[in-house]
Amino acid sequence: MDLSQHDANSLGNPNNNLFGLPTDEQNARLVIVPVPWEVTVSYSAGTARAADNILKASLQVDLYDPEYHDCWRQGFFMREVDKKILLKSDYLRKEAELYIDYISNGDDVEKNNFMCRSLKDINEGSLFLNNWVYAQCRELQSKGKLVGLLGGDHSTPFGFIKSLAEQHEAFGILQIDAHCDLRKQYEGFNYSHASIMYNVLEELPQVKKLVQVGVRDFCDEEVDYIQNSSNRVQCFFDHDLKNRLYDGDSWKSIVEDIVASLPQKVYLSFDIDGLDPKNCPNTGTPVFGGLEADQVFYLFRKVHESGRKIIGFDLNEVGVGDNDWDANVGARVLFKLCNILTAANL
């Protein structure tokens, strides 16, 4: 378990843990909580099984990071995927698919007892998931661990953010995403993946600021929410970012504006569909346009260099396709997030 002696040049050992590191939870500085959940996804499923694929792909990630050299020697560990949670997700997902198909035809839910029961089951399941995630993360935080969450769909980190809100009186969220996720509810689901940030802002007053970057698919309801938020929500829409770049502005200048909008403590929420979909073709709701991973990493580095404290992160919506590309990208994004969070808390 002595990572100071681990050979960073060796092959990733499949008998070891994340990134082939021979560590355990007790000795790891940072613990990843996988959440195999995708009940409310509204387009393509598969992300509930992302964590196992990312774990496998992580064995191919070289451990040298020129910006955060040897942070991995602090120890990164990922808990096993809870198969009971996955089974519950699979069951409720089937109910959700039937329900979504029913309402998409304009049928009245109140006239169908089965659909009423399905909606109740799904919303109760989401509450169960929130409480489960909260308990997992709260336990690790009580032991002094740094925590990262690996979804699953974007509804999964609510319990984690809630646990952070009990530790920190005030912090902000930096959200990388193609979507605002600010719907009051979506398709009747109270804790939909499309409502994660709405629920966070409405239920957790400790979140003083939400800064969104890369958003390019949204509705009137969400724009109204942003405009009426008294600057609690600030969105750097993808079309505005692109226009600034096309007009000759630099990414450095844009990032300075983004960082300046953040409070002192920052939580990173990374929906993989914030990237150009060539990097994540099997994510649940891909949208053309978006960011390059290097642009996002530059932004995160500038947040760190500004003296702001990064308190946690989630990575979600990594898809599962016919090859390992999504998992490969996901593993490398996860490695960078682990390094950044560890470096920010040395």
mmCIF file of C-alpha atoms in Angstrom:
data_model
loop_
_atom_site.group_PDB
_atom_site.id
_atom_site.type_symbol
_atom_site.label_atom_id
_atom_site.label_comp_id
_atom_site.label_asym_id
_atom_site.label_seq_id
_atom_site.Cartn_x
_atom_site.Cartn_y
_atom_site.Cartn_z
ATOM 1 C CA MET A 1 0.000 0.000 0.000
ATOM 2 C CA ASP A 2 3.048 2.309 0.064
ATOM 3 C CA LEU A 3 2.462 4.398 -3.051
ATOM 4 C CA SER A 4 5.762 6.212 -2.551
ATOM 5 C CA GLN A 5 7.402 3.028 -3.839
ATOM 6 C CA HIS A 6 4.924 2.301 -6.629
ATOM 7 C CA ASP A 7 6.488 2.159 -10.095
ATOM 8 C CA ALA A 8 4.613 4.730 -12.179
ATOM 9 C CA ASN A 9 6.122 3.236 -15.341
ATOM 10 C CA SER A 10 4.663 -0.228 -14.826
ATOM 11 C CA LEU A 11 1.607 -1.730 -16.504
ATOM 12 C CA GLY A 12 -1.753 -1.113 -14.898
ATOM 13 C CA ASN A 13 -2.414 -4.187 -12.773
ATOM 14 C CA PRO A 14 -6.069 -5.306 -13.125
ATOM 15 C CA ASN A 15 -5.871 -6.753 -9.611
ATOM 16 C CA ASN A 16 -5.350 -3.265 -8.227
ATOM 17 C CA ASN A 17 -7.843 -0.432 -7.945
ATOM 18 C CA LEU A 18 -8.492 2.744 -9.949
ATOM 19 C CA PHE A 19 -5.671 3.663 -12.383
ATOM 20 C CA GLY A 20 -3.977 0.417 -11.376
ATOM 21 C CA LEU A 21 -3.003 1.825 -7.986
ATOM 22 C CA PRO A 22 -2.312 -0.685 -5.196
ATOM 23 C CA THR A 23 -4.209 1.153 -2.486
ATOM 24 C CA ASP A 24 -7.282 0.627 -0.344
ATOM 25 C CA GLU A 25 -9.970 2.915 1.024
ATOM 26 C CA GLN A 26 -8.383 3.274 4.440
ATOM 27 C CA ASN A 27 -5.105 4.595 3.053
ATOM 28 C CA ALA A 28 -6.455 6.622 0.128
ATOM 29 C CA ARG A 29 -6.638 10.399 0.406
ATOM 30 C CA LEU A 30 -9.450 10.561 -2.154
ATOM 31 C CA VAL A 31 -12.321 8.094 -2.502
ATOM 32 C CA ILE A 32 -14.610 7.859 -5.522
ATOM 33 C CA VAL A 33 -18.227 6.893 -4.884
ATOM 34 C CA PRO A 34 -19.748 5.256 -7.991
ATOM 35 C CA VAL A 35 -23.499 5.735 -8.374
ATOM 36 C CA PRO A 36 -25.022 3.317 -10.939
ATOM 37 C CA TRP A 37 -28.274 5.206 -11.514
ATOM 38 C CA GLU A 38 -30.085 6.382 -14.649
ATOM 39 C CA VAL A 39 -33.785 6.181 -13.824
ATOM 40 C CA THR A 40 -34.775 9.590 -15.226
ATOM 41 C CA VAL A 41 -32.624 9.757 -18.368
ATOM 42 C CA SER A 42 -34.756 11.161 -21.157
ATOM 43 C CA TYR A 43 -32.958 9.946 -24.289
ATOM 44 C CA SER A 44 -30.268 7.245 -24.314
ATOM 45 C CA ALA A 45 -29.486 4.974 -21.363
ATOM 46 C CA GLY A 46 -26.261 3.186 -20.417
ATOM 47 C CA THR A 47 -24.533 5.570 -18.018
ATOM 48 C CA ALA A 48 -25.519 3.486 -14.983
ATOM 49 C CA ARG A 49 -22.811 1.070 -16.081
ATOM 50 C CA ALA A 50 -20.174 3.700 -16.776
ATOM 51 C CA ALA A 51 -18.200 3.252 -13.538
ATOM 52 C CA ASP A 52 -17.119 -0.332 -14.249
ATOM 53 C CA ASN A 53 -16.084 0.621 -17.788
ATOM 54 C CA ILE A 54 -14.146 3.644 -16.550
ATOM 55 C CA LEU A 55 -12.408 1.513 -13.929
ATOM 56 C CA LYS A 56 -11.256 -0.887 -16.648
ATOM 57 C CA ALA A 57 -10.191 1.940 -18.969
ATOM 58 C CA SER A 58 -8.314 3.670 -16.144
ATOM 59 C CA LEU A 59 -5.639 0.963 -16.298
ATOM 60 C CA GLN A 60 -4.503 2.541 -19.591
ATOM 61 C CA VAL A 61 -4.041 6.033 -18.121
ATOM 62 C CA ASP A 62 -0.400 7.014 -17.667
ATOM 63 C CA LEU A 63 0.198 8.523 -14.240
ATOM 64 C CA TYR A 64 2.388 11.448 -15.259
ATOM 65 C CA ASP A 65 0.534 14.758 -15.079
ATOM 66 C CA PRO A 66 2.830 17.736 -15.791
ATOM 67 C CA GLU A 67 0.520 20.110 -13.902
ATOM 68 C CA TYR A 68 -0.123 17.947 -10.826
ATOM 69 C CA HIS A 69 2.895 15.691 -10.664
ATOM 70 C CA ASP A 70 2.621 12.686 -8.345
ATOM 71 C CA CYS A 71 -0.675 13.721 -6.735
ATOM 72 C CA TRP A 72 -1.799 10.134 -7.254
ATOM 73 C CA ARG A 73 0.735 9.077 -4.613
ATOM 74 C CA GLN A 74 -1.727 10.499 -2.077
ATOM 75 C CA GLY A 75 -3.934 7.549 -3.006
ATOM 76 C CA PHE A 76 -7.038 7.367 -5.201
ATOM 77 C CA PHE A 77 -9.567 4.610 -4.531
ATOM 78 C CA MET A 78 -12.957 3.765 -6.010
ATOM 79 C CA ARG A 79 -15.549 1.832 -4.051
ATOM 80 C CA GLU A 80 -17.198 -1.174 -5.673
ATOM 81 C CA VAL A 81 -20.373 -0.525 -7.605
ATOM 82 C CA ASP A 82 -23.349 -1.374 -5.404
ATOM 83 C CA LYS A 83 -25.252 -3.984 -7.411
ATOM 84 C CA LYS A 84 -28.425 -3.447 -5.367
ATOM 85 C CA ILE A 85 -28.502 0.192 -6.425
ATOM 86 C CA LEU A 86 -27.930 -0.837 -10.044
ATOM 87 C CA LEU A 87 -30.733 -3.404 -9.826
ATOM 88 C CA LYS A 88 -33.098 -0.781 -8.403
ATOM 89 C CA SER A 89 -32.103 1.609 -11.175
ATOM 90 C CA ASP A 90 -32.741 -1.017 -13.850
ATOM 91 C CA TYR A 91 -36.175 -1.831 -12.431
ATOM 92 C CA LEU A 92 -37.305 1.778 -12.099
ATOM 93 C CA ARG A 93 -35.822 2.633 -15.484
ATOM 94 C CA LYS A 94 -38.199 0.151 -17.117
ATOM 95 C CA GLU A 95 -41.097 1.811 -15.321
ATOM 96 C CA ALA A 96 -39.849 5.226 -16.399
ATOM 97 C CA GLU A 97 -39.608 4.176 -20.049
ATOM 98 C CA LEU A 98 -43.232 3.019 -20.029
ATOM 99 C CA TYR A 99 -44.291 6.199 -18.260
ATOM 100 C CA ILE A 100 -42.388 8.495 -20.658
ATOM 101 C CA ASP A 101 -43.863 6.682 -23.658
ATOM 102 C CA TYR A 102 -47.337 7.097 -22.168
ATOM 103 C CA ILE A 103 -47.111 10.839 -21.494
ATOM 104 C CA SER A 104 -45.376 11.531 -24.816
ATOM 105 C CA ASN A 105 -48.621 10.567 -26.519
ATOM 106 C CA GLY A 106 -50.469 13.195 -24.537
ATOM 107 C CA ASP A 107 -52.345 10.735 -22.344
ATOM 108 C CA ASP A 108 -53.636 11.802 -18.930
ATOM 109 C CA VAL A 109 -51.641 10.186 -16.116
ATOM 110 C CA GLU A 110 -54.397 10.704 -13.541
ATOM 111 C CA LYS A 111 -56.692 8.442 -15.550
ATOM 112 C CA ASN A 112 -54.245 5.521 -15.410
ATOM 113 C CA ASN A 113 -53.656 3.929 -12.002
ATOM 114 C CA PHE A 114 -50.596 2.017 -13.218
ATOM 115 C CA MET A 115 -48.928 5.214 -14.446
ATOM 116 C CA CYS A 116 -49.786 7.032 -11.219
ATOM 117 C CA ARG A 117 -48.150 4.251 -9.250
ATOM 118 C CA SER A 118 -45.118 4.231 -11.541
ATOM 119 C CA LEU A 119 -44.596 7.971 -11.098
ATOM 120 C CA LYS A 120 -44.872 7.574 -7.323
ATOM 121 C CA ASP A 121 -42.361 4.684 -7.358
ATOM 122 C CA ILE A 122 -39.885 6.658 -9.463
ATOM 123 C CA ASN A 123 -40.031 9.771 -7.284
ATOM 124 C CA GLU A 124 -39.707 7.699 -4.112
ATOM 125 C CA GLY A 125 -36.776 5.850 -5.691
ATOM 126 C CA SER A 126 -35.027 9.131 -6.418
ATOM 127 C CA LEU A 127 -35.452 10.201 -2.781
ATOM 128 C CA PHE A 128 -34.010 6.864 -1.704
ATOM 129 C CA LEU A 129 -31.021 7.399 -4.002
ATOM 130 C CA ASN A 130 -30.429 10.925 -2.664
ATOM 131 C CA ASN A 131 -30.361 9.611 0.903
ATOM 132 C CA TRP A 132 -28.079 6.715 -0.033
ATOM 133 C CA VAL A 133 -25.571 9.021 -1.734
ATOM 134 C CA TYR A 134 -25.723 11.426 1.205
ATOM 135 C CA ALA A 135 -24.951 8.618 3.664
ATOM 136 C CA GLN A 136 -22.053 7.291 1.564
ATOM 137 C CA CYS A 137 -20.421 10.684 1.193
ATOM 138 C CA ARG A 138 -21.093 11.849 4.749
ATOM 139 C CA GLU A 139 -19.389 8.730 6.099
ATOM 140 C CA LEU A 140 -16.266 9.358 4.031
ATOM 141 C CA GLN A 141 -16.156 13.061 4.907
ATOM 142 C CA SER A 142 -16.402 12.217 8.596
ATOM 143 C CA LYS A 143 -13.188 10.221 8.149
ATOM 144 C CA GLY A 144 -11.422 13.200 6.584
ATOM 145 C CA LYS A 145 -11.487 11.818 3.039
ATOM 146 C CA LEU A 146 -11.679 13.871 -0.098
ATOM 147 C CA VAL A 147 -14.656 12.643 -2.096
ATOM 148 C CA GLY A 148 -15.529 12.516 -5.779
ATOM 149 C CA LEU A 149 -18.735 11.113 -7.226
ATOM 150 C CA LEU A 150 -18.958 9.112 -10.450
ATOM 151 C CA GLY A 151 -22.392 8.749 -12.061
ATOM 152 C CA GLY A 152 -24.704 7.691 -13.424
ATOM 153 C CA ASP A 153 -26.933 10.422 -14.643
ATOM 154 C CA HIS A 154 -26.660 14.025 -13.456
ATOM 155 C CA SER A 155 -29.303 13.586 -10.754
ATOM 156 C CA THR A 156 -26.842 11.479 -8.748
ATOM 157 C CA PRO A 157 -24.759 14.137 -6.924
ATOM 158 C CA PHE A 158 -27.626 15.812 -5.018
ATOM 159 C CA GLY A 159 -26.927 13.870 -1.811
ATOM 160 C CA PHE A 160 -23.214 14.620 -2.072
ATOM 161 C CA ILE A 161 -23.793 18.342 -2.510
ATOM 162 C CA LYS A 162 -26.174 18.223 0.452
ATOM 163 C CA SER A 163 -23.474 16.651 2.608
ATOM 164 C CA LEU A 164 -21.011 19.356 1.528
ATOM 165 C CA ALA A 165 -23.595 21.993 2.450
ATOM 166 C CA GLU A 166 -23.453 20.703 6.021
ATOM 167 C CA GLN A 167 -19.677 21.201 6.040
ATOM 168 C CA HIS A 168 -19.448 24.553 4.293
ATOM 169 C CA GLU A 169 -21.579 27.589 5.061
ATOM 170 C CA ALA A 170 -21.100 29.048 1.596
ATOM 171 C CA PHE A 171 -19.762 27.748 -1.697
ATOM 172 C CA GLY A 172 -20.384 27.853 -5.408
ATOM 173 C CA ILE A 173 -20.779 25.272 -8.146
ATOM 174 C CA LEU A 174 -18.895 25.392 -11.434
ATOM 175 C CA GLN A 175 -20.979 23.318 -13.844
ATOM 176 C CA ILE A 176 -19.663 22.062 -17.179
ATOM 177 C CA ASP A 177 -22.707 20.993 -19.174
ATOM 178 C CA ALA A 178 -24.573 21.175 -22.458
ATOM 179 C CA HIS A 179 -27.762 21.756 -20.442
ATOM 180 C CA CYS A 180 -28.857 24.122 -17.663
ATOM 181 C CA ASP A 181 -30.573 21.380 -15.597
ATOM 182 C CA LEU A 182 -32.788 24.096 -14.096
ATOM 183 C CA ARG A 183 -36.232 22.673 -14.799
ATOM 184 C CA LYS A 184 -38.569 22.647 -11.807
ATOM 185 C CA GLN A 185 -39.291 19.053 -12.694
ATOM 186 C CA TYR A 186 -39.125 17.128 -15.932
ATOM 187 C CA GLU A 187 -41.618 14.556 -17.203
ATOM 188 C CA GLY A 188 -43.157 14.559 -13.726
ATOM 189 C CA PHE A 189 -39.903 13.456 -12.075
ATOM 190 C CA ASN A 190 -39.056 15.650 -9.082
ATOM 191 C CA TYR A 191 -35.372 14.708 -9.023
ATOM 192 C CA SER A 192 -34.787 14.398 -12.735
ATOM 193 C CA HIS A 193 -31.317 14.695 -14.223
ATOM 194 C CA ALA A 194 -32.746 17.809 -15.902
ATOM 195 C CA SER A 195 -33.555 19.332 -12.491
ATOM 196 C CA ILE A 196 -30.403 18.751 -10.459
ATOM 197 C CA MET A 197 -29.317 22.388 -10.285
ATOM 198 C CA TYR A 198 -32.853 23.666 -9.690
ATOM 199 C CA ASN A 199 -33.178 21.294 -6.727
ATOM 200 C CA VAL A 200 -29.761 22.245 -5.369
ATOM 201 C CA LEU A 201 -30.534 25.968 -5.527
ATOM 202 C CA GLU A 202 -34.019 25.591 -4.059
ATOM 203 C CA GLU A 203 -33.086 23.242 -1.211
ATOM 204 C CA LEU A 204 -29.505 24.161 -0.317
ATOM 205 C CA PRO A 205 -29.094 27.865 0.523
ATOM 206 C CA GLN A 206 -25.394 27.288 1.219
ATOM 207 C CA VAL A 207 -24.895 27.192 -2.560
ATOM 208 C CA LYS A 208 -24.514 30.913 -3.115
ATOM 209 C CA LYS A 209 -23.544 30.850 -6.784
ATOM 210 C CA LEU A 210 -23.974 28.568 -9.772
ATOM 211 C CA VAL A 211 -21.695 29.244 -12.741
ATOM 212 C CA GLN A 212 -22.515 27.261 -15.874
ATOM 213 C CA VAL A 213 -20.152 26.861 -18.828
ATOM 214 C CA GLY A 214 -20.819 25.389 -22.264
ATOM 215 C CA VAL A 215 -24.624 25.321 -22.103
ATOM 216 C CA ARG A 216 -26.226 25.096 -25.537
ATOM 217 C CA ASP A 217 -29.553 23.264 -25.123
ATOM 218 C CA PHE A 218 -32.146 24.871 -22.844
ATOM 219 C CA CYS A 219 -35.739 26.040 -22.555
ATOM 220 C CA ASP A 220 -37.590 29.288 -21.784
ATOM 221 C CA GLU A 221 -38.290 28.185 -18.227
ATOM 222 C CA GLU A 222 -34.562 27.874 -17.554
ATOM 223 C CA VAL A 223 -33.682 31.211 -19.132
ATOM 224 C CA ASP A 224 -36.354 32.866 -16.994
ATOM 225 C CA TYR A 225 -34.932 31.196 -13.895
ATOM 226 C CA ILE A 226 -31.440 32.484 -14.664
ATOM 227 C CA GLN A 227 -32.664 36.004 -15.386
ATOM 228 C CA ASN A 228 -34.696 36.110 -12.162
ATOM 229 C CA SER A 229 -31.950 34.625 -9.956
ATOM 230 C CA SER A 230 -30.466 37.995 -8.898
ATOM 231 C CA ASN A 231 -27.147 36.819 -10.357
ATOM 232 C CA ARG A 232 -27.103 33.675 -8.212
ATOM 233 C CA VAL A 233 -26.942 31.821 -11.538
ATOM 234 C CA GLN A 234 -24.507 32.996 -14.193
ATOM 235 C CA CYS A 235 -24.438 31.105 -17.458
ATOM 236 C CA PHE A 236 -21.624 31.321 -19.997
ATOM 237 C CA PHE A 237 -23.615 29.981 -22.941
ATOM 238 C CA ASP A 238 -21.714 28.098 -25.619
ATOM 239 C CA HIS A 239 -22.805 30.469 -28.397
ATOM 240 C CA ASP A 240 -21.516 33.462 -26.419
ATOM 241 C CA LEU A 241 -18.194 31.738 -25.766
ATOM 242 C CA LYS A 242 -17.815 30.890 -29.452
ATOM 243 C CA ASN A 243 -18.721 34.416 -30.557
ATOM 244 C CA ARG A 244 -16.088 35.874 -28.242
ATOM 245 C CA LEU A 245 -13.481 33.490 -29.644
ATOM 246 C CA TYR A 246 -14.498 34.200 -33.236
ATOM 247 C CA ASP A 247 -14.275 37.940 -32.556
ATOM 248 C CA GLY A 248 -10.660 37.522 -31.486
ATOM 249 C CA ASP A 249 -10.994 37.154 -27.721
ATOM 250 C CA SER A 250 -8.695 34.631 -26.033
ATOM 251 C CA TRP A 251 -9.707 31.631 -23.953
ATOM 252 C CA LYS A 252 -7.487 33.061 -21.227
ATOM 253 C CA SER A 253 -9.579 36.243 -21.096
ATOM 254 C CA ILE A 254 -12.837 34.285 -21.089
ATOM 255 C CA VAL A 255 -11.601 32.024 -18.291
ATOM 256 C CA GLU A 256 -10.599 35.043 -16.228
ATOM 257 C CA ASP A 257 -14.220 36.237 -16.435
ATOM 258 C CA ILE A 258 -15.537 32.808 -15.434
ATOM 259 C CA VAL A 259 -13.167 32.493 -12.480
ATOM 260 C CA ALA A 260 -13.940 36.027 -11.308
ATOM 261 C CA SER A 261 -17.613 35.068 -11.025
ATOM 262 C CA LEU A 262 -16.893 32.246 -8.549
ATOM 263 C CA PRO A 263 -16.883 32.471 -4.745
ATOM 264 C CA GLN A 264 -13.950 31.319 -2.600
ATOM 265 C CA LYS A 265 -15.066 27.708 -2.282
ATOM 266 C CA VAL A 266 -15.971 25.795 -5.432
ATOM 267 C CA TYR A 267 -17.535 22.428 -6.230
ATOM 268 C CA LEU A 268 -16.958 21.062 -9.748
ATOM 269 C CA SER A 269 -19.873 19.375 -11.512
ATOM 270 C CA PHE A 270 -18.777 17.893 -14.830
ATOM 271 C CA ASP A 271 -21.449 16.515 -17.123
ATOM 272 C CA ILE A 272 -19.451 14.898 -19.910
ATOM 273 C CA ASP A 273 -21.906 16.193 -22.510
ATOM 274 C CA GLY A 274 -20.432 19.637 -21.911
ATOM 275 C CA LEU A 275 -17.648 18.444 -24.218
ATOM 276 C CA ASP A 276 -17.819 18.299 -27.991
ATOM 277 C CA PRO A 277 -19.703 15.014 -28.632
ATOM 278 C CA LYS A 278 -16.773 13.595 -30.588
ATOM 279 C CA ASN A 279 -15.343 13.009 -27.115
ATOM 280 C CA CYS A 280 -18.516 11.454 -25.697
ATOM 281 C CA PRO A 281 -20.639 10.116 -28.577
ATOM 282 C CA ASN A 282 -22.699 7.797 -26.371
ATOM 283 C CA THR A 283 -23.594 10.228 -23.624
ATOM 284 C CA GLY A 284 -27.321 10.307 -22.885
ATOM 285 C CA THR A 285 -28.212 13.629 -24.535
ATOM 286 C CA PRO A 286 -25.383 14.715 -26.868
ATOM 287 C CA VAL A 287 -25.504 18.210 -28.391
ATOM 288 C CA PHE A 288 -23.194 19.409 -31.170
ATOM 289 C CA GLY A 289 -20.767 22.187 -30.270
ATOM 290 C CA GLY A 290 -19.290 22.330 -26.804
ATOM 291 C CA LEU A 291 -15.874 22.427 -25.231
ATOM 292 C CA GLU A 292 -12.602 20.599 -25.666
ATOM 293 C CA ALA A 293 -11.292 18.756 -22.610
ATOM 294 C CA ASP A 294 -8.123 20.877 -22.639
ATOM 295 C CA GLN A 295 -10.226 24.034 -22.392
ATOM 296 C CA VAL A 296 -12.011 22.654 -19.335
ATOM 297 C CA PHE A 297 -8.754 21.537 -17.707
ATOM 298 C CA TYR A 298 -7.289 24.992 -18.287
ATOM 299 C CA LEU A 299 -10.344 26.511 -16.611
ATOM 300 C CA PHE A 300 -10.050 24.176 -13.620
ATOM 301 C CA ARG A 301 -6.345 24.947 -13.288
ATOM 302 C CA LYS A 302 -7.053 28.666 -13.263
ATOM 303 C CA VAL A 303 -9.681 28.158 -10.545
ATOM 304 C CA HIS A 304 -7.030 26.403 -8.473
ATOM 305 C CA GLU A 305 -4.329 28.977 -9.210
ATOM 306 C CA SER A 306 -6.689 31.793 -8.206
ATOM 307 C CA GLY A 307 -6.479 30.594 -4.609
ATOM 308 C CA ARG A 308 -10.022 29.294 -4.526
ATOM 309 C CA LYS A 309 -10.593 26.067 -2.623
ATOM 310 C CA ILE A 310 -12.029 23.139 -4.576
ATOM 311 C CA ILE A 311 -14.130 21.052 -2.167
ATOM 312 C CA GLY A 312 -15.364 18.158 -4.312
ATOM 313 C CA PHE A 313 -16.461 17.052 -7.756
ATOM 314 C CA ASP A 314 -18.781 14.829 -9.717
ATOM 315 C CA LEU A 315 -18.369 13.330 -13.181
ATOM 316 C CA ASN A 316 -21.505 12.020 -14.794
ATOM 317 C CA GLU A 317 -23.351 11.010 -17.978
ATOM 318 C CA VAL A 318 -20.420 9.034 -19.441
ATOM 319 C CA GLY A 319 -22.019 6.714 -21.972
ATOM 320 C CA VAL A 320 -21.532 3.084 -22.885
ATOM 321 C CA GLY A 321 -21.072 2.295 -26.568
ATOM 322 C CA ASP A 322 -19.826 -0.422 -28.892
ATOM 323 C CA ASN A 323 -16.200 0.429 -28.094
ATOM 324 C CA ASP A 324 -14.229 1.836 -25.180
ATOM 325 C CA TRP A 325 -13.927 5.445 -26.397
ATOM 326 C CA ASP A 326 -16.393 6.992 -23.936
ATOM 327 C CA ALA A 327 -14.847 5.127 -21.021
ATOM 328 C CA ASN A 328 -11.342 6.074 -22.175
ATOM 329 C CA VAL A 329 -12.210 9.778 -22.229
ATOM 330 C CA GLY A 330 -14.097 9.420 -18.963
ATOM 331 C CA ALA A 331 -11.124 7.792 -17.248
ATOM 332 C CA ARG A 332 -8.780 10.581 -18.313
ATOM 333 C CA VAL A 333 -11.208 13.282 -17.214
ATOM 334 C CA LEU A 334 -11.588 11.478 -13.896
ATOM 335 C CA PHE A 335 -7.812 11.332 -13.428
ATOM 336 C CA LYS A 336 -7.514 15.080 -13.989
ATOM 337 C CA LEU A 337 -10.355 15.772 -11.546
ATOM 338 C CA CYS A 338 -8.717 13.556 -8.914
ATOM 339 C CA ASN A 339 -5.406 15.366 -9.353
ATOM 340 C CA ILE A 340 -6.968 18.817 -9.165
ATOM 341 C CA LEU A 341 -8.998 18.081 -6.040
ATOM 342 C CA THR A 342 -5.992 16.534 -4.317
ATOM 343 C CA ALA A 343 -3.663 19.385 -5.295
ATOM 344 C CA ALA A 344 -6.189 21.919 -4.024
ATOM 345 C CA ASN A 345 -6.239 20.220 -0.619
ATOM 346 C CA LEU A 346 -2.566 19.488 0.013
#
